[in-house]
């Protein structure tokens, strides 16, 4: 009997790189922010609005984006949205007005809308349940490891080419990658290098190798489907938890470099390298969480223990961000923030709950709803912090993040209950 091929890992690599590019185009604004504010005369409140604009469209359109994921093949959908959000990224290098920045950030959010529901659908199709948390951890780590290694690189690019050059380079990378994705990606049953043994291994392990977008009856959206996305307490548990996890992540994605440079008085180049350390910690956290979770599954522990435990521990560690308010030591500040982001990494395998809880034919819709609620953190948090730090003091902002994280801990602990697929 032939051994199963392992093509699913090369597919996972494609998703990983796409996530890195996705977050490159979300986060480059945080690197450019200090120079933009100085050149364009923007206030912290205006900068907060620019940070937030991405999430206006990204969060509001998650549900339509999730429905699109259920209907359109990943090979087509991903390169199309990649090209459009990369063009919007690139154009930022040629504008100067507040309204234009807001519009382009909103455009990036619009075209990135289907990306994470699409990532989840791809992994749910390509990986059996016992490998799924690890797979989710690997591609999710792209948002951390990419930013960890890219943050110093982006700082150096900006130092050499200016903040406008930073946007142009970022956009060009995404356009090239869109063509690479189209050339190499295929769904499981249509991939010529996948043998039947690997397909059987995935399917028998709970992977959804069938392409439901080809079944016409699956394409008919009804409002009853939408009701299913909001009627279950366990789904609200992961929705609220994702909002709270996202709030800490959004702080690092937007205001963190400004915090180091303006509030803590660090040199811009030095801050770029120090800013990478919490992302490295988060990278370690998300991989540790995913592989530990799958290890516990293989050892026979229930999903309640194997899936929830890393997330709950991560939420507790994330609250340590408040500790940075009580020291002036650069070492301790980075240590507290790294521990907090390590916790954020541990709690970032939450997409595994969608793959385990969502009705099979509504994975895209439920994933979109999940990302919609989570994405609201990117709408609210940058603006809230912009107002909280208007007088130059970041301490209230860190208290806010710590309090929201505690709410997320309570949500996972008390609302989700038994982790099992909802049958409709």
GROMACS .gro file of C-alpha atoms in nm:
model
  424
    1UNK     CA    1   0.000   0.000   0.000
    2UNK     CA    2   0.137   0.340  -0.098
    3UNK     CA    3   0.223   0.589   0.173
    4UNK     CA    4   0.014   0.907   0.190
    5UNK     CA    5   0.176   1.204   0.023
    6UNK     CA    6   0.234   1.513   0.236
    7UNK     CA    7   0.130   1.783  -0.004
    8UNK     CA    8  -0.084   1.946   0.263
    9UNK     CA    9   0.233   2.090   0.417
   10UNK     CA   10   0.330   2.275   0.099
   11UNK     CA   11  -0.025   2.415   0.089
   12UNK     CA   12   0.022   2.526   0.449
   13UNK     CA   13   0.342   2.704   0.344
   14UNK     CA   14   0.147   2.897   0.079
   15UNK     CA   15  -0.108   3.004   0.340
   16UNK     CA   16   0.171   3.099   0.583
   17UNK     CA   17   0.344   3.330   0.334
   18UNK     CA   18   0.010   3.485   0.239
   19UNK     CA   19  -0.060   3.563   0.606
   20UNK     CA   20   0.285   3.725   0.636
   21UNK     CA   21   0.204   3.952   0.340
   22UNK     CA   22  -0.145   4.015   0.475
   23UNK     CA   23  -0.004   4.149   0.802
   24UNK     CA   24   0.281   4.329   0.630
   25UNK     CA   25   0.019   4.542   0.455
   26UNK     CA   26  -0.179   4.591   0.776
   27UNK     CA   27   0.116   4.685   0.996
   28UNK     CA   28   0.343   4.894   0.772
   29UNK     CA   29   0.127   5.194   0.870
   30UNK     CA   30   0.247   5.158   1.230
   31UNK     CA   31   0.610   5.183   1.117
   32UNK     CA   32   0.533   5.479   0.893
   33UNK     CA   33   0.315   5.654   1.153
   34UNK     CA   34   0.584   5.854   1.332
   35UNK     CA   35   0.727   5.997   1.008
   36UNK     CA   36   0.379   6.050   0.858
   37UNK     CA   37   0.260   6.245   1.161
   38UNK     CA   38   0.571   6.461   1.150
   39UNK     CA   39   0.552   6.535   0.775
   40UNK     CA   40   0.175   6.567   0.740
   41UNK     CA   41   0.100   6.729   1.077
   42UNK     CA   42  -0.145   6.463   1.198
   43UNK     CA   43  -0.271   6.447   1.559
   44UNK     CA   44  -0.293   6.127   1.765
   45UNK     CA   45  -0.670   6.127   1.718
   46UNK     CA   46  -0.635   6.158   1.339
   47UNK     CA   47  -0.372   5.883   1.341
   48UNK     CA   48  -0.605   5.666   1.545
   49UNK     CA   49  -0.875   5.715   1.282
   50UNK     CA   50  -0.632   5.615   1.006
   51UNK     CA   51  -0.532   5.306   1.206
   52UNK     CA   52  -0.899   5.222   1.257
   53UNK     CA   53  -1.014   5.278   0.897
   54UNK     CA   54  -0.883   4.940   0.783
   55UNK     CA   55  -1.118   4.768   1.026
   56UNK     CA   56  -1.429   4.964   0.928
   57UNK     CA   57  -1.467   4.764   0.610
   58UNK     CA   58  -1.273   4.457   0.728
   59UNK     CA   59  -1.504   4.390   1.020
   60UNK     CA   60  -1.837   4.507   0.877
   61UNK     CA   61  -1.799   4.298   0.561
   62UNK     CA   62  -1.677   3.979   0.729
   63UNK     CA   63  -2.014   3.807   0.700
   64UNK     CA   64  -2.050   3.876   0.325
   65UNK     CA   65  -1.683   3.779   0.294
   66UNK     CA   66  -1.750   3.450   0.471
   67UNK     CA   67  -2.043   3.378   0.240
   68UNK     CA   68  -1.815   3.448  -0.056
   69UNK     CA   69  -1.562   3.197   0.080
   70UNK     CA   70  -1.835   2.930   0.081
   71UNK     CA   71  -1.906   3.003  -0.287
   72UNK     CA   72  -1.580   3.094  -0.465
   73UNK     CA   73  -1.282   2.865  -0.508
   74UNK     CA   74  -0.972   2.956  -0.306
   75UNK     CA   75  -0.749   2.937  -0.614
   76UNK     CA   76  -0.944   3.223  -0.774
   77UNK     CA   77  -1.053   3.428  -0.474
   78UNK     CA   78  -0.717   3.464  -0.301
   79UNK     CA   79  -0.510   3.607  -0.589
   80UNK     CA   80  -0.790   3.848  -0.684
   81UNK     CA   81  -0.816   4.000  -0.336
   82UNK     CA   82  -0.436   3.994  -0.299
   83UNK     CA   83  -0.386   4.206  -0.610
   84UNK     CA   84  -0.648   4.461  -0.509
   85UNK     CA   85  -0.534   4.509  -0.147
   86UNK     CA   86  -0.170   4.529  -0.264
   87UNK     CA   87  -0.256   4.802  -0.516
   88UNK     CA   88  -0.429   4.998  -0.239
   89UNK     CA   89  -0.118   4.952  -0.023
   90UNK     CA   90   0.113   5.074  -0.299
   91UNK     CA   91  -0.094   5.387  -0.373
   92UNK     CA   92  -0.046   5.504  -0.012
   93UNK     CA   93   0.308   5.593  -0.116
   94UNK     CA   94   0.175   5.869  -0.344
   95UNK     CA   95  -0.084   6.052  -0.132
   96UNK     CA   96  -0.080   6.316   0.141
   97UNK     CA   97  -0.437   6.388   0.252
   98UNK     CA   98  -0.608   6.249   0.559
   99UNK     CA   99  -0.919   6.150   0.365
  100UNK     CA  100  -0.715   5.962   0.103
  101UNK     CA  101  -0.533   5.762   0.371
  102UNK     CA  102  -0.862   5.678   0.539
  103UNK     CA  103  -1.010   5.568   0.206
  104UNK     CA  104  -0.715   5.350   0.109
  105UNK     CA  105  -0.692   5.188   0.452
  106UNK     CA  106  -1.064   5.110   0.424
  107UNK     CA  107  -1.000   4.965   0.076
  108UNK     CA  108  -0.729   4.734   0.214
  109UNK     CA  109  -0.975   4.618   0.479
  110UNK     CA  110  -1.239   4.558   0.212
  111UNK     CA  111  -1.019   4.335   0.000
  112UNK     CA  112  -0.863   4.150   0.296
  113UNK     CA  113  -1.210   4.068   0.431
  114UNK     CA  114  -1.233   3.707   0.304
  115UNK     CA  115  -0.871   3.619   0.388
  116UNK     CA  116  -0.900   3.460   0.733
  117UNK     CA  117  -1.226   3.271   0.671
  118UNK     CA  118  -1.051   3.149   0.355
  119UNK     CA  119  -0.741   3.042   0.550
  120UNK     CA  120  -0.962   2.848   0.789
  121UNK     CA  121  -1.156   2.680   0.509
  122UNK     CA  122  -0.833   2.577   0.334
  123UNK     CA  123  -0.689   2.423   0.650
  124UNK     CA  124  -1.020   2.253   0.733
  125UNK     CA  125  -1.015   2.102   0.383
  126UNK     CA  126  -0.651   1.995   0.385
  127UNK     CA  127  -0.591   1.878   0.744
  128UNK     CA  128  -0.747   1.611   0.970
  129UNK     CA  129  -0.872   1.731   1.308
  130UNK     CA  130  -0.575   1.590   1.501
  131UNK     CA  131  -0.336   1.811   1.300
  132UNK     CA  132  -0.559   2.114   1.265
  133UNK     CA  133  -0.459   2.322   1.567
  134UNK     CA  134  -0.094   2.280   1.465
  135UNK     CA  135  -0.176   2.386   1.109
  136UNK     CA  136  -0.371   2.687   1.232
  137UNK     CA  137  -0.084   2.773   1.466
  138UNK     CA  138   0.165   2.758   1.178
  139UNK     CA  139  -0.025   2.991   0.949
  140UNK     CA  140  -0.128   3.219   1.236
  141UNK     CA  141   0.238   3.239   1.336
  142UNK     CA  142   0.291   3.416   1.006
  143UNK     CA  143   0.135   3.729   1.153
  144UNK     CA  144   0.388   3.716   1.439
  145UNK     CA  145   0.707   3.581   1.287
  146UNK     CA  146   0.658   3.791   0.978
  147UNK     CA  147   0.624   4.104   1.186
  148UNK     CA  148   0.906   4.001   1.420
  149UNK     CA  149   1.159   3.969   1.140
  150UNK     CA  150   1.002   4.224   0.909
  151UNK     CA  151   0.970   4.506   1.163
  152UNK     CA  152   1.347   4.578   1.167
  153UNK     CA  153   1.354   4.533   0.788
  154UNK     CA  154   1.062   4.771   0.740
  155UNK     CA  155   1.232   5.026   0.965
  156UNK     CA  156   1.549   5.003   0.753
  157UNK     CA  157   1.347   5.029   0.429
  158UNK     CA  158   1.180   5.341   0.561
  159UNK     CA  159   1.515   5.480   0.673
  160UNK     CA  160   1.651   5.426   0.320
  161UNK     CA  161   1.345   5.502   0.103
  162UNK     CA  162   1.121   5.705   0.333
  163UNK     CA  163   0.774   5.613   0.450
  164UNK     CA  164   0.639   5.645   0.096
  165UNK     CA  165   0.890   5.391  -0.035
  166UNK     CA  166   0.784   5.156   0.244
  167UNK     CA  167   0.427   5.144   0.111
  168UNK     CA  168   0.540   5.102  -0.250
  169UNK     CA  169   0.769   4.808  -0.170
  170UNK     CA  170   0.502   4.641   0.046
  171UNK     CA  171   0.239   4.664  -0.227
  172UNK     CA  172   0.470   4.529  -0.498
  173UNK     CA  173   0.546   4.217  -0.292
  174UNK     CA  174   0.176   4.127  -0.265
  175UNK     CA  175   0.114   4.165  -0.638
  176UNK     CA  176   0.396   3.922  -0.719
  177UNK     CA  177   0.273   3.671  -0.461
  178UNK     CA  178  -0.080   3.672  -0.606
  179UNK     CA  179   0.053   3.518  -0.927
  180UNK     CA  180   0.257   3.260  -0.735
  181UNK     CA  181  -0.056   3.155  -0.541
  182UNK     CA  182  -0.260   3.107  -0.859
  183UNK     CA  183   0.013   2.891  -1.014
  184UNK     CA  184   0.064   2.656  -0.717
  185UNK     CA  185  -0.262   2.631  -0.521
  186UNK     CA  186  -0.525   2.360  -0.585
  187UNK     CA  187  -0.807   2.213  -0.374
  188UNK     CA  188  -0.731   1.864  -0.233
  189UNK     CA  189  -0.920   1.658  -0.491
  190UNK     CA  190  -0.784   1.860  -0.783
  191UNK     CA  191  -0.418   1.859  -0.682
  192UNK     CA  192  -0.227   1.630  -0.919
  193UNK     CA  193   0.047   1.558  -0.664
  194UNK     CA  194  -0.188   1.436  -0.390
  195UNK     CA  195  -0.244   1.061  -0.387
  196UNK     CA  196  -0.560   0.882  -0.278
  197UNK     CA  197  -0.398   0.769   0.047
  198UNK     CA  198  -0.344   1.129   0.160
  199UNK     CA  199  -0.702   1.218   0.064
  200UNK     CA  200  -0.831   0.921   0.263
  201UNK     CA  201  -0.612   1.013   0.561
  202UNK     CA  202  -0.747   1.368   0.560
  203UNK     CA  203  -1.110   1.268   0.509
  204UNK     CA  204  -1.112   0.989   0.771
  205UNK     CA  205  -0.951   1.231   1.016
  206UNK     CA  206  -1.235   1.480   0.979
  207UNK     CA  207  -1.094   1.697   0.701
  208UNK     CA  208  -1.359   1.834   0.467
  209UNK     CA  209  -1.196   1.744   0.136
  210UNK     CA  210  -1.523   1.783  -0.055
  211UNK     CA  211  -1.557   2.114  -0.238
  212UNK     CA  212  -1.903   2.230  -0.128
  213UNK     CA  213  -1.880   2.534  -0.356
  214UNK     CA  214  -1.952   2.296  -0.645
  215UNK     CA  215  -2.283   2.183  -0.499
  216UNK     CA  216  -2.548   2.428  -0.617
  217UNK     CA  217  -2.776   2.365  -0.322
  218UNK     CA  218  -2.493   2.472  -0.093
  219UNK     CA  219  -2.464   2.806  -0.269
  220UNK     CA  220  -2.812   2.925  -0.183
  221UNK     CA  221  -2.778   3.162   0.111
  222UNK     CA  222  -3.082   3.215   0.333
  223UNK     CA  223  -3.139   3.432   0.639
  224UNK     CA  224  -3.195   3.113   0.837
  225UNK     CA  225  -2.824   3.045   0.780
  226UNK     CA  226  -2.745   3.386   0.928
  227UNK     CA  227  -2.961   3.309   1.232
  228UNK     CA  228  -2.746   3.001   1.296
  229UNK     CA  229  -2.442   3.227   1.319
  230UNK     CA  230  -2.590   3.422   1.612
  231UNK     CA  231  -2.820   3.186   1.803
  232UNK     CA  232  -2.570   2.965   1.991
  233UNK     CA  233  -2.409   3.065   2.320
  234UNK     CA  234  -2.092   2.867   2.247
  235UNK     CA  235  -2.038   3.066   1.928
  236UNK     CA  236  -2.083   3.392   2.120
  237UNK     CA  237  -1.815   3.264   2.358
  238UNK     CA  238  -1.558   3.247   2.080
  239UNK     CA  239  -1.683   3.568   1.917
  240UNK     CA  240  -1.635   3.773   2.236
  241UNK     CA  241  -1.306   3.598   2.307
  242UNK     CA  242  -1.179   3.689   1.961
  243UNK     CA  243  -1.268   4.054   2.014
  244UNK     CA  244  -1.068   4.056   2.336
  245UNK     CA  245  -0.771   3.869   2.190
  246UNK     CA  246  -0.775   4.106   1.894
  247UNK     CA  247  -0.766   4.416   2.113
  248UNK     CA  248  -0.419   4.333   2.245
  249UNK     CA  249  -0.297   4.232   1.901
  250UNK     CA  250  -0.427   4.554   1.744
  251UNK     CA  251  -0.235   4.760   2.000
  252UNK     CA  252   0.088   4.596   1.883
  253UNK     CA  253  -0.015   4.629   1.521
  254UNK     CA  254  -0.085   5.003   1.543
  255UNK     CA  255   0.027   5.204   1.848
  256UNK     CA  256   0.320   4.997   1.977
  257UNK     CA  257   0.603   5.167   1.779
  258UNK     CA  258   0.459   5.509   1.872
  259UNK     CA  259   0.449   5.398   2.237
  260UNK     CA  260   0.820   5.310   2.227
  261UNK     CA  261   0.934   5.620   2.038
  262UNK     CA  262   0.713   5.896   2.179
  263UNK     CA  263   0.616   5.779   2.528
  264UNK     CA  264   0.929   5.580   2.618
  265UNK     CA  265   1.171   5.800   2.422
  266UNK     CA  266   1.356   5.528   2.232
  267UNK     CA  267   1.553   5.590   1.915
  268UNK     CA  268   1.350   5.507   1.600
  269UNK     CA  269   1.597   5.248   1.465
  270UNK     CA  270   1.646   5.091   1.809
  271UNK     CA  271   1.271   5.079   1.863
  272UNK     CA  272   1.233   4.878   1.543
  273UNK     CA  273   1.455   4.603   1.678
  274UNK     CA  274   1.306   4.608   2.029
  275UNK     CA  275   0.956   4.600   1.879
  276UNK     CA  276   1.040   4.268   1.715
  277UNK     CA  277   1.093   4.091   2.051
  278UNK     CA  278   0.725   4.072   2.157
  279UNK     CA  279   0.640   3.939   1.809
  280UNK     CA  280   0.900   3.666   1.852
  281UNK     CA  281   0.745   3.581   2.188
  282UNK     CA  282   0.401   3.563   2.027
  283UNK     CA  283   0.543   3.339   1.753
  284UNK     CA  284   0.671   3.098   2.018
  285UNK     CA  285   0.336   3.118   2.196
  286UNK     CA  286   0.117   3.035   1.897
  287UNK     CA  287   0.331   2.738   1.789
  288UNK     CA  288   0.353   2.610   2.146
  289UNK     CA  289  -0.024   2.644   2.177
  290UNK     CA  290  -0.106   2.466   1.851
  291UNK     CA  291   0.130   2.174   1.886
  292UNK     CA  292   0.051   2.127   2.256
  293UNK     CA  293  -0.321   2.132   2.180
  294UNK     CA  294  -0.289   1.864   1.911
  295UNK     CA  295  -0.059   1.660   2.136
  296UNK     CA  296  -0.327   1.658   2.406
  297UNK     CA  297  -0.585   1.548   2.148
  298UNK     CA  298  -0.364   1.256   2.041
  299UNK     CA  299  -0.322   1.160   2.406
  300UNK     CA  300  -0.700   1.130   2.438
  301UNK     CA  301  -0.785   1.449   2.625
  302UNK     CA  302  -1.119   1.610   2.546
  303UNK     CA  303  -1.148   1.916   2.324
  304UNK     CA  304  -1.255   2.113   2.630
  305UNK     CA  305  -0.913   2.051   2.786
  306UNK     CA  306  -0.689   2.031   2.479
  307UNK     CA  307  -0.831   2.333   2.296
  308UNK     CA  308  -0.932   2.565   2.580
  309UNK     CA  309  -0.633   2.528   2.815
  310UNK     CA  310  -0.371   2.707   2.598
  311UNK     CA  311  -0.617   2.988   2.526
  312UNK     CA  312  -0.706   3.042   2.891
  313UNK     CA  313  -0.341   3.041   2.999
  314UNK     CA  314  -0.267   3.286   2.719
  315UNK     CA  315  -0.540   3.524   2.833
  316UNK     CA  316  -0.398   3.527   3.187
  317UNK     CA  317  -0.047   3.604   3.061
  318UNK     CA  318  -0.180   3.876   2.831
  319UNK     CA  319  -0.298   4.077   3.131
  320UNK     CA  320   0.068   4.128   3.228
  321UNK     CA  321   0.077   4.421   2.982
  322UNK     CA  322  -0.036   4.636   3.274
  323UNK     CA  323   0.299   4.570   3.444
  324UNK     CA  324   0.471   4.802   3.192
  325UNK     CA  325   0.296   5.092   3.366
  326UNK     CA  326   0.498   5.036   3.682
  327UNK     CA  327   0.855   5.055   3.555
  328UNK     CA  328   1.084   5.290   3.362
  329UNK     CA  329   1.334   5.015   3.279
  330UNK     CA  330   1.345   4.947   2.905
  331UNK     CA  331   1.434   4.585   2.979
  332UNK     CA  332   1.131   4.534   3.206
  333UNK     CA  333   0.897   4.722   2.971
  334UNK     CA  334   0.992   4.492   2.683
  335UNK     CA  335   0.974   4.192   2.917
  336UNK     CA  336   0.619   4.270   3.030
  337UNK     CA  337   0.508   4.339   2.675
  338UNK     CA  338   0.675   4.020   2.550
  339UNK     CA  339   0.503   3.811   2.817
  340UNK     CA  340   0.172   3.971   2.724
  341UNK     CA  341   0.227   3.900   2.357
  342UNK     CA  342   0.344   3.546   2.435
  343UNK     CA  343   0.002   3.504   2.596
  344UNK     CA  344  -0.162   3.655   2.289
  345UNK     CA  345   0.016   3.395   2.079
  346UNK     CA  346  -0.105   3.115   2.307
  347UNK     CA  347  -0.463   3.236   2.270
  348UNK     CA  348  -0.441   3.279   1.892
  349UNK     CA  349  -0.540   2.926   1.787
  350UNK     CA  350  -0.902   3.030   1.829
  351UNK     CA  351  -0.984   2.950   1.465
  352UNK     CA  352  -0.970   2.585   1.569
  353UNK     CA  353  -1.299   2.642   1.753
  354UNK     CA  354  -1.464   2.754   1.429
  355UNK     CA  355  -1.343   2.443   1.245
  356UNK     CA  356  -1.476   2.225   1.531
  357UNK     CA  357  -1.801   2.409   1.614
  358UNK     CA  358  -1.935   2.545   1.284
  359UNK     CA  359  -2.190   2.345   1.080
  360UNK     CA  360  -2.003   2.188   0.788
  361UNK     CA  361  -2.178   2.382   0.513
  362UNK     CA  362  -2.150   2.716   0.698
  363UNK     CA  363  -1.780   2.722   0.788
  364UNK     CA  364  -1.722   3.033   0.577
  365UNK     CA  365  -2.024   3.216   0.718
  366UNK     CA  366  -1.946   3.129   1.081
  367UNK     CA  367  -1.581   3.215   1.021
  368UNK     CA  368  -1.687   3.549   0.875
  369UNK     CA  369  -1.910   3.623   1.174
  370UNK     CA  370  -1.627   3.526   1.410
  371UNK     CA  371  -1.387   3.756   1.228
  372UNK     CA  372  -1.652   4.031   1.213
  373UNK     CA  373  -1.684   4.040   1.594
  374UNK     CA  374  -1.308   4.004   1.635
  375UNK     CA  375  -1.247   4.271   1.373
  376UNK     CA  376  -1.450   4.522   1.570
  377UNK     CA  377  -1.153   4.536   1.806
  378UNK     CA  378  -0.953   4.688   1.520
  379UNK     CA  379  -1.228   4.947   1.471
  380UNK     CA  380  -1.261   5.040   1.836
  381UNK     CA  381  -0.919   4.990   1.995
  382UNK     CA  382  -0.704   5.227   1.783
  383UNK     CA  383  -0.954   5.512   1.826
  384UNK     CA  384  -1.002   5.449   2.199
  385UNK     CA  385  -0.625   5.450   2.248
  386UNK     CA  386  -0.595   5.763   2.033
  387UNK     CA  387  -0.823   5.945   2.278
  388UNK     CA  388  -0.666   5.787   2.589
  389UNK     CA  389  -0.314   5.896   2.490
  390UNK     CA  390  -0.407   6.242   2.364
  391UNK     CA  391  -0.216   6.400   2.655
  392UNK     CA  392   0.087   6.178   2.585
  393UNK     CA  393   0.025   5.926   2.866
  394UNK     CA  394  -0.008   5.562   2.757
  395UNK     CA  395  -0.084   5.419   3.102
  396UNK     CA  396  -0.468   5.432   3.065
  397UNK     CA  397  -0.434   5.255   2.729
  398UNK     CA  398  -0.250   4.960   2.885
  399UNK     CA  399  -0.509   4.936   3.164
  400UNK     CA  400  -0.781   4.929   2.897
  401UNK     CA  401  -0.611   4.641   2.712
  402UNK     CA  402  -0.565   4.444   3.035
  403UNK     CA  403  -0.932   4.483   3.131
  404UNK     CA  404  -1.056   4.372   2.788
  405UNK     CA  405  -0.829   4.067   2.802
  406UNK     CA  406  -0.983   3.965   3.135
  407UNK     CA  407  -1.328   3.975   2.975
  408UNK     CA  408  -1.198   3.739   2.705
  409UNK     CA  409  -1.073   3.497   2.969
  410UNK     CA  410  -1.419   3.487   3.128
  411UNK     CA  411  -1.581   3.435   2.789
  412UNK     CA  412  -1.380   3.122   2.708
  413UNK     CA  413  -1.414   2.991   3.061
  414UNK     CA  414  -1.790   3.032   3.105
  415UNK     CA  415  -1.967   3.061   2.767
  416UNK     CA  416  -1.835   2.799   2.524
  417UNK     CA  417  -1.914   2.479   2.710
  418UNK     CA  418  -1.865   2.150   2.525
  419UNK     CA  419  -1.656   2.177   2.208
  420UNK     CA  420  -1.853   1.984   1.945
  421UNK     CA  421  -1.985   2.056   1.597
  422UNK     CA  422  -2.325   2.222   1.575
  423UNK     CA  423  -2.556   2.005   1.364
  424UNK     CA  424  -2.834   2.176   1.167
   0.00000   0.00000   0.00000
